[in-house]
PDB file of C-alpha atoms and ligand atoms in Angstrom:
ATOM      1  CA  MET A  10     -20.508  11.065   4.857  1.00 83.00           C
ATOM      2  CA  LYS A  11     -19.046  14.607   4.838  1.00 88.00           C
ATOM      3  CA  ARG A  12     -15.346  15.412   4.563  1.00 93.00           C
ATOM      4  CA  GLY A  13     -14.140  17.491   7.527  1.00 96.00           C
ATOM      5  CA  LYS A  14     -10.803  19.181   8.082  1.00 97.00           C
ATOM      6  CA  LYS A  15      -7.508  17.843   6.806  1.00 98.00           C
ATOM      7  CA  LEU A  16      -5.772  15.850   9.553  1.00 97.00           C
ATOM      8  CA  TYR A  17      -2.663  14.686   7.719  1.00 95.00           C
ATOM      9  CA  GLU A  18      -1.102  14.856   4.273  1.00 96.00           C
ATOM     10  CA  GLY A  19       1.317  12.137   3.215  1.00 94.00           C
ATOM     11  CA  LYS A  20       3.180  11.563  -0.035  1.00 94.00           C
ATOM     12  CA  ALA A  21       0.353   9.770  -1.834  1.00 97.00           C
ATOM     13  CA  LYS A  22      -2.693  10.222   0.403  1.00 98.00           C
ATOM     14  CA  ILE A  23      -4.562  12.781   2.513  1.00 98.00           C
ATOM     15  CA  ILE A  24      -6.554  11.967   5.655  1.00 98.00           C
ATOM     16  CA  TYR A  25      -9.656  14.025   6.477  1.00 98.00           C
ATOM     17  CA  ALA A  26     -11.817  14.024   9.610  1.00 98.00           C
ATOM     18  CA  THR A  27     -15.497  13.033   9.420  1.00 98.00           C
ATOM     19  CA  ASN A  28     -18.438  13.649  11.733  1.00 96.00           C
ATOM     20  CA  ASP A  29     -17.689  10.270  13.362  1.00 96.00           C
ATOM     21  CA  LYS A  30     -14.595  10.519  15.595  1.00 94.00           C
ATOM     22  CA  ASN A  31     -13.702   6.885  14.920  1.00 96.00           C
ATOM     23  CA  LEU A  32     -13.748   7.209  11.125  1.00 97.00           C
ATOM     24  CA  VAL A  33     -11.668   9.231   8.672  1.00 98.00           C
ATOM     25  CA  ILE A  34     -11.619   9.666   4.898  1.00 98.00           C
ATOM     26  CA  GLN A  35      -8.532   8.561   2.990  1.00 98.00           C
ATOM     27  CA  TYR A  36      -8.035  10.459  -0.298  1.00 98.00           C
ATOM     28  CA  PHE A  37      -5.718   8.956  -2.945  1.00 98.00           C
ATOM     29  CA  LYS A  38      -3.595  11.607  -4.686  1.00 98.00           C
ATOM     30  CA  ASP A  39      -1.944  11.336  -8.100  1.00 98.00           C
ATOM     31  CA  ASP A  40       1.467  12.277  -6.681  1.00 97.00           C
ATOM     32  CA  ALA A  41       4.256   9.805  -7.292  1.00 97.00           C
ATOM     33  CA  THR A  42       7.397   9.972  -5.161  1.00 96.00           C
ATOM     34  CA  ALA A  43      10.471   7.782  -4.914  1.00 95.00           C
ATOM     35  CA  PHE A  44      13.885   7.683  -3.259  1.00 91.00           C
ATOM     36  CA  ASN A  45      12.600   9.351  -0.107  1.00 87.00           C
ATOM     37  CA  ASN A  46      10.858  12.178  -1.934  1.00 89.00           C
ATOM     38  CA  GLN A  47      13.880  13.138  -4.094  1.00 92.00           C
ATOM     39  CA  LYS A  48      12.018  12.181  -7.270  1.00 96.00           C
ATOM     40  CA  LYS A  49       8.451  13.466  -7.648  1.00 96.00           C
ATOM     41  CA  THR A  50       5.796  13.943 -10.273  1.00 96.00           C
ATOM     42  CA  ILE A  51       2.042  13.837 -10.767  1.00 97.00           C
ATOM     43  CA  ILE A  52       0.654  10.903 -12.732  1.00 97.00           C
ATOM     44  CA  GLU A  53      -2.942  11.600 -13.621  1.00 97.00           C
ATOM     45  CA  GLY A  54      -5.239   8.706 -12.745  1.00 97.00           C
ATOM     46  CA  LYS A  55      -2.851   6.871 -10.382  1.00 98.00           C
ATOM     47  CA  GLY A  56      -4.904   7.691  -7.254  1.00 98.00           C
ATOM     48  CA  VAL A  57      -8.093   6.420  -8.860  1.00 98.00           C
ATOM     49  CA  LEU A  58      -6.467   3.097  -9.747  1.00 98.00           C
ATOM     50  CA  ASN A  59      -4.800   2.651  -6.333  1.00 98.00           C
ATOM     51  CA  ASN A  60      -8.089   3.383  -4.558  1.00 98.00           C
ATOM     52  CA  ARG A  61      -9.832   0.636  -6.545  1.00 98.00           C
ATOM     53  CA  ILE A  62      -7.013  -1.920  -6.361  1.00 98.00           C
ATOM     54  CA  SER A  63      -6.456  -1.401  -2.628  1.00 98.00           C
ATOM     55  CA  GLU A  64     -10.197  -1.672  -1.936  1.00 98.00           C
ATOM     56  CA  HIS A  65     -10.334  -4.950  -3.884  1.00 98.00           C
ATOM     57  CA  ILE A  66      -7.392  -6.482  -2.014  1.00 98.00           C
ATOM     58  CA  LEU A  67      -8.520  -5.329   1.463  1.00 98.00           C
ATOM     59  CA  LEU A  68     -12.076  -6.611   0.865  1.00 98.00           C
ATOM     60  CA  ASN A  69     -10.675  -9.992  -0.166  1.00 98.00           C
ATOM     61  CA  LEU A  70      -8.405 -10.045   2.894  1.00 98.00           C
ATOM     62  CA  SER A  71     -11.410  -9.293   5.157  1.00 98.00           C
ATOM     63  CA  GLN A  72     -13.099 -12.350   3.702  1.00 98.00           C
ATOM     64  CA  ILE A  73     -10.254 -14.579   4.857  1.00 98.00           C
ATOM     65  CA  GLY A  74     -10.388 -13.067   8.337  1.00 98.00           C
ATOM     66  CA  ILE A  75      -7.664 -10.406   8.110  1.00 98.00           C
ATOM     67  CA  LYS A  76      -9.136  -7.445   9.960  1.00 98.00           C
ATOM     68  CA  ASN A  77      -8.312  -4.132   8.319  1.00 98.00           C
ATOM     69  CA  HIS A  78      -9.196  -0.456   8.429  1.00 98.00           C
ATOM     70  CA  LEU A  79     -11.370  -0.289   5.290  1.00 98.00           C
ATOM     71  CA  VAL A  80     -15.029   0.517   5.923  1.00 98.00           C
ATOM     72  CA  LYS A  81     -16.102   1.351   2.368  1.00 97.00           C
ATOM     73  CA  ARG A  82     -15.020   3.114  -0.772  1.00 97.00           C
ATOM     74  CA  LEU A  83     -16.913   6.386  -1.169  1.00 97.00           C
ATOM     75  CA  ASN A  84     -16.047   7.389  -4.725  1.00 97.00           C
ATOM     76  CA  MET A  85     -13.229   7.269  -7.295  1.00 97.00           C
ATOM     77  CA  ARG A  86     -10.649   8.728  -4.914  1.00 98.00           C
ATOM     78  CA  GLU A  87     -11.895   8.313  -1.362  1.00 98.00           C
ATOM     79  CA  GLN A  88     -12.435   5.562   1.175  1.00 98.00           C
ATOM     80  CA  VAL A  89     -13.890   5.666   4.674  1.00 98.00           C
ATOM     81  CA  ILE A  90     -11.458   3.971   7.036  1.00 98.00           C
ATOM     82  CA  LYS A  91     -11.257   3.306  10.757  1.00 98.00           C
ATOM     83  CA  LEU A  92      -8.997   5.721  12.615  1.00 97.00           C
ATOM     84  CA  VAL A  93      -6.081   3.737  14.053  1.00 97.00           C
ATOM     85  CA  GLU A  94      -2.838   4.582  15.782  1.00 97.00           C
ATOM     86  CA  ILE A  95      -0.269   3.568  13.172  1.00 97.00           C
ATOM     87  CA  ILE A  96       2.591   1.388  14.446  1.00 98.00           C
ATOM     88  CA  PRO A  97       5.676   3.330  13.247  1.00 98.00           C
ATOM     89  CA  ILE A  98       7.163   0.388  11.349  1.00 98.00           C
ATOM     90  CA  GLU A  99       7.062  -0.452   7.636  1.00 98.00           C
ATOM     91  CA  PHE A 100       6.851  -4.235   7.292  1.00 98.00           C
ATOM     92  CA  ILE A 101       8.559  -5.249   4.044  1.00 98.00           C
ATOM     93  CA  VAL A 102       7.717  -8.735   2.792  1.00 98.00           C
ATOM     94  CA  ARG A 103       9.921 -10.308   0.133  1.00 98.00           C
ATOM     95  CA  ASN A 104       9.393 -13.431  -1.978  1.00 98.00           C
ATOM     96  CA  VAL A 105      12.014 -12.571  -4.585  1.00 98.00           C
ATOM     97  CA  ALA A 106      15.078 -10.381  -3.969  1.00 98.00           C
ATOM     98  CA  THR A 107      15.074  -7.121  -5.919  1.00 98.00           C
ATOM     99  CA  GLY A 108      15.414  -3.415  -5.162  1.00 97.00           C
ATOM    100  CA  SER A 109      17.211  -2.220  -2.051  1.00 96.00           C
ATOM    101  CA  ILE A 110      18.085  -5.679  -0.645  1.00 98.00           C
ATOM    102  CA  THR A 111      20.109  -6.622  -3.730  1.00 98.00           C
ATOM    103  CA  LYS A 112      22.284  -3.528  -3.341  1.00 97.00           C
ATOM    104  CA  ARG A 113      22.521  -3.724   0.447  1.00 97.00           C
ATOM    105  CA  LEU A 114      23.544  -7.389   0.589  1.00 98.00           C
ATOM    106  CA  GLY A 115      24.958  -8.015  -2.896  1.00 98.00           C
ATOM    107  CA  ILE A 116      22.239 -10.545  -3.718  1.00 98.00           C
ATOM    108  CA  GLU A 117      21.573 -11.248  -7.398  1.00 98.00           C
ATOM    109  CA  ASP A 118      18.447  -9.494  -8.673  1.00 98.00           C
ATOM    110  CA  GLY A 119      15.562 -11.957  -9.089  1.00 97.00           C
ATOM    111  CA  THR A 120      16.829 -14.528  -6.552  1.00 98.00           C
ATOM    112  CA  VAL A 121      13.796 -16.537  -5.373  1.00 98.00           C
ATOM    113  CA  LEU A 122      13.772 -16.765  -1.572  1.00 98.00           C
ATOM    114  CA  LYS A 123      13.264 -20.169   0.087  1.00 98.00           C
ATOM    115  CA  GLU A 124      10.760 -18.599   2.483  1.00 98.00           C
ATOM    116  CA  PRO A 125       9.160 -15.176   2.670  1.00 98.00           C
ATOM    117  CA  LEU A 126      11.484 -12.690   4.340  1.00 98.00           C
ATOM    118  CA  ILE A 127      10.072  -9.996   6.642  1.00 98.00           C
ATOM    119  CA  GLU A 128      12.167  -6.845   7.138  1.00 98.00           C
ATOM    120  CA  TYR A 129      11.393  -3.940   9.453  1.00 98.00           C
ATOM    121  CA  CYS A 130      11.985  -0.277   8.628  1.00 98.00           C
ATOM    122  CA  LEU A 131      11.359   2.607  10.995  1.00 98.00           C
ATOM    123  CA  LYS A 132       8.681   4.903   9.513  1.00 97.00           C
ATOM    124  CA  ASP A 133      10.621   8.153   9.538  1.00 96.00           C
ATOM    125  CA  ASP A 134      11.078  10.092   6.302  1.00 93.00           C
ATOM    126  CA  LYS A 135      13.690  12.412   7.841  1.00 94.00           C
ATOM    127  CA  LEU A 136      15.874   9.396   8.595  1.00 97.00           C
ATOM    128  CA  GLY A 137      15.068   7.735   5.244  1.00 94.00           C
ATOM    129  CA  ASP A 138      13.036   4.861   6.791  1.00 96.00           C
ATOM    130  CA  PRO A 139      16.114   2.984   8.103  1.00 98.00           C
ATOM    131  CA  LEU A 140      16.193  -0.813   8.291  1.00 98.00           C
ATOM    132  CA  ILE A 141      15.983  -1.988  11.910  1.00 98.00           C
ATOM    133  CA  ALA A 142      16.183  -5.310  13.764  1.00 98.00           C
ATOM    134  CA  GLU A 143      13.224  -6.787  15.651  1.00 98.00           C
ATOM    135  CA  GLU A 144      15.117  -6.037  18.879  1.00 98.00           C
ATOM    136  CA  HIS A 145      15.028  -2.299  18.133  1.00 98.00           C
ATOM    137  CA  ILE A 146      11.219  -2.438  18.089  1.00 98.00           C
ATOM    138  CA  PHE A 147      11.153  -3.742  21.662  1.00 98.00           C
ATOM    139  CA  ALA A 148      14.116  -1.672  22.900  1.00 98.00           C
ATOM    140  CA  PHE A 149      12.353   1.558  21.920  1.00 98.00           C
ATOM    141  CA  ASP A 150       8.771   0.418  22.614  1.00 98.00           C
ATOM    142  CA  TRP A 151       7.578   0.898  19.040  1.00 98.00           C
ATOM    143  CA  ALA A 152       5.411  -2.218  19.481  1.00 98.00           C
ATOM    144  CA  THR A 153       5.063  -5.051  21.985  1.00 98.00           C
ATOM    145  CA  LYS A 154       6.259  -8.632  21.505  1.00 98.00           C
ATOM    146  CA  LYS A 155       2.633  -9.764  21.430  1.00 98.00           C
ATOM    147  CA  GLU A 156       1.791  -7.247  18.713  1.00 98.00           C
ATOM    148  CA  ILE A 157       4.750  -8.284  16.551  1.00 98.00           C
ATOM    149  CA  GLU A 158       3.890 -11.992  16.950  1.00 98.00           C
ATOM    150  CA  LYS A 159       0.342 -11.244  15.790  1.00 98.00           C
ATOM    151  CA  VAL A 160       1.527  -9.029  12.928  1.00 98.00           C
ATOM    152  CA  LYS A 161       3.944 -11.728  11.705  1.00 98.00           C
ATOM    153  CA  LYS A 162       1.157 -14.338  11.617  1.00 98.00           C
ATOM    154  CA  MET A 163      -1.088 -11.926   9.726  1.00 98.00           C
ATOM    155  CA  ILE A 164       1.706 -11.077   7.273  1.00 98.00           C
ATOM    156  CA  LEU A 165       2.284 -14.715   6.350  1.00 98.00           C
ATOM    157  CA  ARG A 166      -1.440 -15.268   5.707  1.00 98.00           C
ATOM    158  CA  ILE A 167      -1.673 -12.039   3.706  1.00 98.00           C
ATOM    159  CA  ASN A 168       1.366 -13.047   1.663  1.00 98.00           C
ATOM    160  CA  ASP A 169       0.004 -16.566   0.957  1.00 98.00           C
ATOM    161  CA  PHE A 170      -3.345 -15.152  -0.074  1.00 98.00           C
ATOM    162  CA  MET A 171      -1.890 -12.419  -2.259  1.00 98.00           C
ATOM    163  CA  ILE A 172       0.616 -14.749  -3.980  1.00 98.00           C
ATOM    164  CA  GLY A 173      -2.326 -16.999  -4.952  1.00 98.00           C
ATOM    165  CA  MET A 174      -4.592 -14.143  -5.990  1.00 98.00           C
ATOM    166  CA  PHE A 175      -1.952 -12.619  -8.265  1.00 98.00           C
ATOM    167  CA  ARG A 176      -0.705 -15.983  -9.580  1.00 98.00           C
ATOM    168  CA  GLY A 177      -4.271 -16.679 -10.727  1.00 98.00           C
ATOM    169  CA  VAL A 178      -4.118 -13.640 -13.009  1.00 98.00           C
ATOM    170  CA  GLY A 179      -0.598 -14.202 -14.340  1.00 98.00           C
ATOM    171  CA  ILE A 180       1.296 -11.921 -11.948  1.00 98.00           C
ATOM    172  CA  LYS A 181       4.226 -12.714  -9.616  1.00 98.00           C
ATOM    173  CA  LEU A 182       4.125 -11.003  -6.208  1.00 98.00           C
ATOM    174  CA  ILE A 183       7.793 -10.099  -5.749  1.00 98.00           C
ATOM    175  CA  ASP A 184       7.638  -7.967  -2.578  1.00 98.00           C
ATOM    176  CA  PHE A 185       5.414  -5.457  -0.809  1.00 98.00           C
ATOM    177  CA  LYS A 186       5.081  -3.116   2.164  1.00 98.00           C
ATOM    178  CA  LEU A 187       2.438  -3.344   4.894  1.00 98.00           C
ATOM    179  CA  GLU A 188       1.475  -1.086   7.775  1.00 98.00           C
ATOM    180  CA  PHE A 189      -0.544  -1.972  10.853  1.00 98.00           C
ATOM    181  CA  GLY A 190      -2.423   0.121  13.392  1.00 98.00           C
ATOM    182  CA  ARG A 191      -3.958  -0.140  16.831  1.00 98.00           C
ATOM    183  CA  LEU A 192      -7.726   0.061  17.101  1.00 97.00           C
ATOM    184  CA  LYS A 193      -9.456   0.517  20.461  1.00 89.00           C
ATOM    185  CA  VAL A 194     -12.017  -2.264  20.968  1.00 87.00           C
ATOM    186  CA  ASN A 195     -13.747  -2.332  24.393  1.00 87.00           C
ATOM    187  CA  ASP A 196     -10.863  -0.305  25.834  1.00 88.00           C
ATOM    188  CA  LYS A 197      -8.288  -2.794  24.531  1.00 92.00           C
ATOM    189  CA  ASP A 198      -5.940  -2.283  21.593  1.00 91.00           C
ATOM    190  CA  GLU A 199      -6.386  -4.630  18.661  1.00 96.00           C
ATOM    191  CA  VAL A 200      -3.822  -4.681  15.841  1.00 98.00           C
ATOM    192  CA  ILE A 201      -5.343  -4.459  12.360  1.00 98.00           C
ATOM    193  CA  LEU A 202      -3.992  -4.026   8.833  1.00 98.00           C
ATOM    194  CA  ALA A 203      -3.959  -0.371   7.694  1.00 98.00           C
ATOM    195  CA  ASP A 204      -2.730   1.867   4.830  1.00 98.00           C
ATOM    196  CA  GLU A 205      -3.003   0.683   1.220  1.00 98.00           C
ATOM    197  CA  ILE A 206      -1.977  -2.320  -0.853  1.00 98.00           C
ATOM    198  CA  SER A 207      -1.519  -1.282  -4.477  1.00 98.00           C
ATOM    199  CA  PRO A 208       1.069  -1.252  -7.271  1.00 98.00           C
ATOM    200  CA  ASP A 209       2.589   1.727  -5.396  1.00 98.00           C
ATOM    201  CA  THR A 210       3.426  -0.544  -2.460  1.00 98.00           C
ATOM    202  CA  CYS A 211       3.985  -3.925  -4.162  1.00 98.00           C
ATOM    203  CA  ARG A 212       6.348  -5.162  -6.837  1.00 98.00           C
ATOM    204  CA  LEU A 213       4.328  -7.064  -9.412  1.00 98.00           C
ATOM    205  CA  TRP A 214       5.898  -8.794 -12.435  1.00 98.00           C
ATOM    206  CA  ASP A 215       4.069 -10.427 -15.314  1.00 98.00           C
ATOM    207  CA  SER A 216       4.422 -14.200 -14.779  1.00 98.00           C
ATOM    208  CA  ILE A 217       5.610 -14.909 -18.313  1.00 98.00           C
ATOM    209  CA  THR A 218       7.546 -11.838 -19.424  1.00 98.00           C
ATOM    210  CA  ASP A 219       8.662 -10.407 -16.018  1.00 98.00           C
ATOM    211  CA  LYS A 220       7.341  -7.027 -17.220  1.00 98.00           C
ATOM    212  CA  LYS A 221       7.086  -4.658 -14.253  1.00 98.00           C
ATOM    213  CA  LEU A 222       3.493  -3.679 -13.464  1.00 98.00           C
ATOM    214  CA  ASP A 223       4.241  -1.466 -10.433  1.00 98.00           C
ATOM    215  CA  LYS A 224       5.880   1.751  -9.212  1.00 98.00           C
ATOM    216  CA  ASP A 225       9.286   0.629 -10.487  1.00 98.00           C
ATOM    217  CA  ARG A 226       8.011   1.952 -13.855  1.00 98.00           C
ATOM    218  CA  PHE A 227       8.298   5.408 -12.271  1.00 98.00           C
ATOM    219  CA  ARG A 228      11.423   4.731 -10.143  1.00 97.00           C
ATOM    220  CA  LYS A 229      13.314   3.391 -13.169  1.00 97.00           C
ATOM    221  CA  ASN A 230      11.829   5.802 -15.784  1.00 97.00           C
ATOM    222  CA  LEU A 231      10.228   2.946 -17.719  1.00 97.00           C
ATOM    223  CA  GLY A 232       7.113   4.992 -18.561  1.00 95.00           C
ATOM    224  CA  ASP A 233       3.585   3.683 -19.102  1.00 96.00           C
ATOM    225  CA  LEU A 234       2.715   3.548 -15.408  1.00 97.00           C
ATOM    226  CA  ILE A 235      -1.021   4.075 -15.926  1.00 98.00           C
ATOM    227  CA  PRO A 236      -1.320   1.303 -18.549  1.00 97.00           C
ATOM    228  CA  ALA A 237       0.555  -1.049 -16.162  1.00 98.00           C
ATOM    229  CA  TYR A 238      -1.679  -0.244 -13.137  1.00 98.00           C
ATOM    230  CA  THR A 239      -4.744  -0.488 -15.406  1.00 98.00           C
ATOM    231  CA  GLU A 240      -3.542  -3.919 -16.535  1.00 98.00           C
ATOM    232  CA  VAL A 241      -3.307  -5.047 -12.887  1.00 98.00           C
ATOM    233  CA  ALA A 242      -6.842  -3.731 -12.206  1.00 98.00           C
ATOM    234  CA  LYS A 243      -8.246  -5.400 -15.311  1.00 97.00           C
ATOM    235  CA  ARG A 244      -6.625  -8.738 -14.538  1.00 98.00           C
ATOM    236  CA  LEU A 245      -8.040  -8.601 -10.995  1.00 98.00           C
ATOM    237  CA  GLY A 246     -11.470  -8.108 -12.576  1.00 97.00           C
ATOM    238  CA  ILE A 247     -11.926  -4.609 -11.144  1.00 95.00           C
ATOM    239  CA  LEU A 248     -12.012  -2.743 -14.447  1.00 87.00           C
ATOM    240  CA  HIS A 249     -13.488  -4.117 -17.603  1.00 75.00           C
ATOM    241  CA  GLU A 250     -12.128  -3.838 -21.124  1.00 60.00           C
ATOM    242  CA  GLN A 251     -12.133  -0.237 -22.425  1.00 56.00           C
ATOM    243  CA  SER A 252     -12.073   1.145 -18.865  1.00 53.00           C
ATOM    244  CA  ASN A 253      -8.741   2.790 -19.623  1.00 51.00           C
ATOM    245  CA  VAL A 254     -10.665   5.606 -21.200  1.00 44.00           C
ATOM    246  CA  SER A 255     -13.106   5.975 -18.312  1.00 53.00           C
ATOM    247  CA  VAL A 256     -10.408   6.190 -15.621  1.00 56.00           C
ATOM    248  CA  VAL A 257      -8.751   9.055 -17.464  1.00 51.00           C
ATOM    249  CA  ASN A 258     -12.068  10.769 -18.246  1.00 51.00           C
ATOM    250  CA  VAL A 259     -13.301  10.619 -14.672  1.00 49.00           C
ATOM    251  CA  THR A 260      -9.932  11.926 -13.483  1.00 50.00           C
ATOM    252  CA  LYS A 261     -10.139  14.797 -15.932  1.00 51.00           C
ATOM    253  CA  LEU A 262     -13.710  15.563 -14.885  1.00 46.00           C
ATOM    254  CA  SER A 263     -12.801  15.555 -11.206  1.00 47.00           C
ATOM    255  CA  SER A 264      -9.803  17.826 -11.797  1.00 48.00           C
ATOM    256  CA  VAL A 265     -12.031  20.239 -13.735  1.00 45.00           C
ATOM    257  CA  LYS A 266     -14.472  20.243 -10.805  1.00 45.00           C
ATOM    258  CA  ARG A 267     -11.665  20.831  -8.337  1.00 48.00           C
ATOM    259  CA  LYS A 268     -10.309  23.791 -10.305  1.00 45.00           C
ATOM    260  CA  ARG A 269     -13.785  25.369 -10.438  1.00 44.00           C
ATOM    261  CA  LYS A 270     -14.180  25.265  -6.637  1.00 40.00           C
TER     262      LYS A 270
HETATM  263  N1  UDP B 304       7.912   0.052  -0.294  1.00 75.44           N
HETATM  264  C1  UDP B 304       6.893   0.975  -0.083  1.00 75.44           C
HETATM  265  N2  UDP B 304       7.166   2.122   0.607  1.00 75.44           N
HETATM  266  C2  UDP B 304       8.389   2.402   1.098  1.00 75.44           C
HETATM  267  C3  UDP B 304       9.426   1.477   0.890  1.00 75.44           C
HETATM  268  C4  UDP B 304       9.158   0.322   0.190  1.00 75.44           C
HETATM  269  O1  UDP B 304       5.757   0.742  -0.503  1.00 75.44           O
HETATM  270  O2  UDP B 304       8.564   3.462   1.746  1.00 75.44           O
HETATM  271  C5  UDP B 304       7.638  -1.186  -1.033  1.00 75.44           C
HETATM  272  C6  UDP B 304       8.240  -1.162  -2.426  1.00 75.44           C
HETATM  273  O3  UDP B 304       7.288  -0.694  -3.365  1.00 75.44           O
HETATM  274  C7  UDP B 304       8.566  -2.591  -2.671  1.00 75.44           C
HETATM  275  C8  UDP B 304       8.886  -3.156  -1.281  1.00 75.44           C
HETATM  276  O4  UDP B 304       8.285  -2.253  -0.369  1.00 75.44           O
HETATM  277  O5  UDP B 304       7.426  -3.275  -3.162  1.00 75.44           O
HETATM  278  C9  UDP B 304      10.365  -3.297  -0.988  1.00 75.44           C
HETATM  279  O6  UDP B 304      11.004  -2.086  -1.302  1.00 75.44           O
HETATM  280  P1  UDP B 304      12.588  -1.902  -1.190  1.00 75.44           P
HETATM  281  O7  UDP B 304      12.984  -1.984   0.237  1.00 75.44           O
HETATM  282  O8  UDP B 304      13.280  -2.795  -2.142  1.00 75.44           O
HETATM  283  O9  UDP B 304      12.707  -0.406  -1.578  1.00 75.44           O
HETATM  284  P2  UDP B 304      13.346   0.356  -2.757  1.00 75.44           P
HETATM  285  O10 UDP B 304      14.123  -0.563  -3.599  1.00 75.44           O
HETATM  286  O11 UDP B 304      12.142   0.954  -3.425  1.00 75.44           O
HETATM  287  O12 UDP B 304      14.153   1.365  -2.030  1.00 75.44           O
END
């Protein structure tokens, strides 16, 4: 499959057209951003790891019947995905309170929630992705009631599955962000899971030590982001021992190739 023109560039990914109007290529960049783009850097190898981890999780979710946009991974940095119309809401799912909710509501960091909590944020960088109520979604036609009912059911299944998957490899799933999109099927819109699920979009803590294995290493200047993401990939069985070296080497090779172009 050939990469066509650039359709969209986000903070961590680029979307390219293909020769099939229903499919696009999603390219994972090494850019890390936080606090609504105020903090930025490039972390070599991050895109490669997120591509692999997200592929692994979305393939597993397909197997339990969660329809999603992934068609196949093409190479170290690219996936072919179905073109969807993204619902402009970030669905935040929390099992343990940490991050913004602790500051916003004065909740003690690490408080385990009785039930998963779903929060909605409007996807709008200029406004800083503000928290909204479910009623706002319907008042401004960002999604229909039927779509949100379906999304909520999918979210709870995704959360159950992911809690179990990570628990099995000694990781606590603290919280994460999901996005959904509309796919035209026989002239009708079907809501499917879109975007990525990776340590950039989840908070993952080691079950025993509570060590952070996610983007908080960058947000909080803890360092060692690549070793943490590599640890997640290894525990999920995606990378094998000694693959640390190969991720970095392949990244270096691909950046050399890019520079030569
Ligand atoms: N999250 C994300 N993208 C965003 C906002 C949040 O992937 O634009 C993820 C974040 O990594 C965390 C969860 O959603 O796993 C909840 O984030 P929170 O609202 O606590 O945000 P933060 O504390 O980073 O502002």
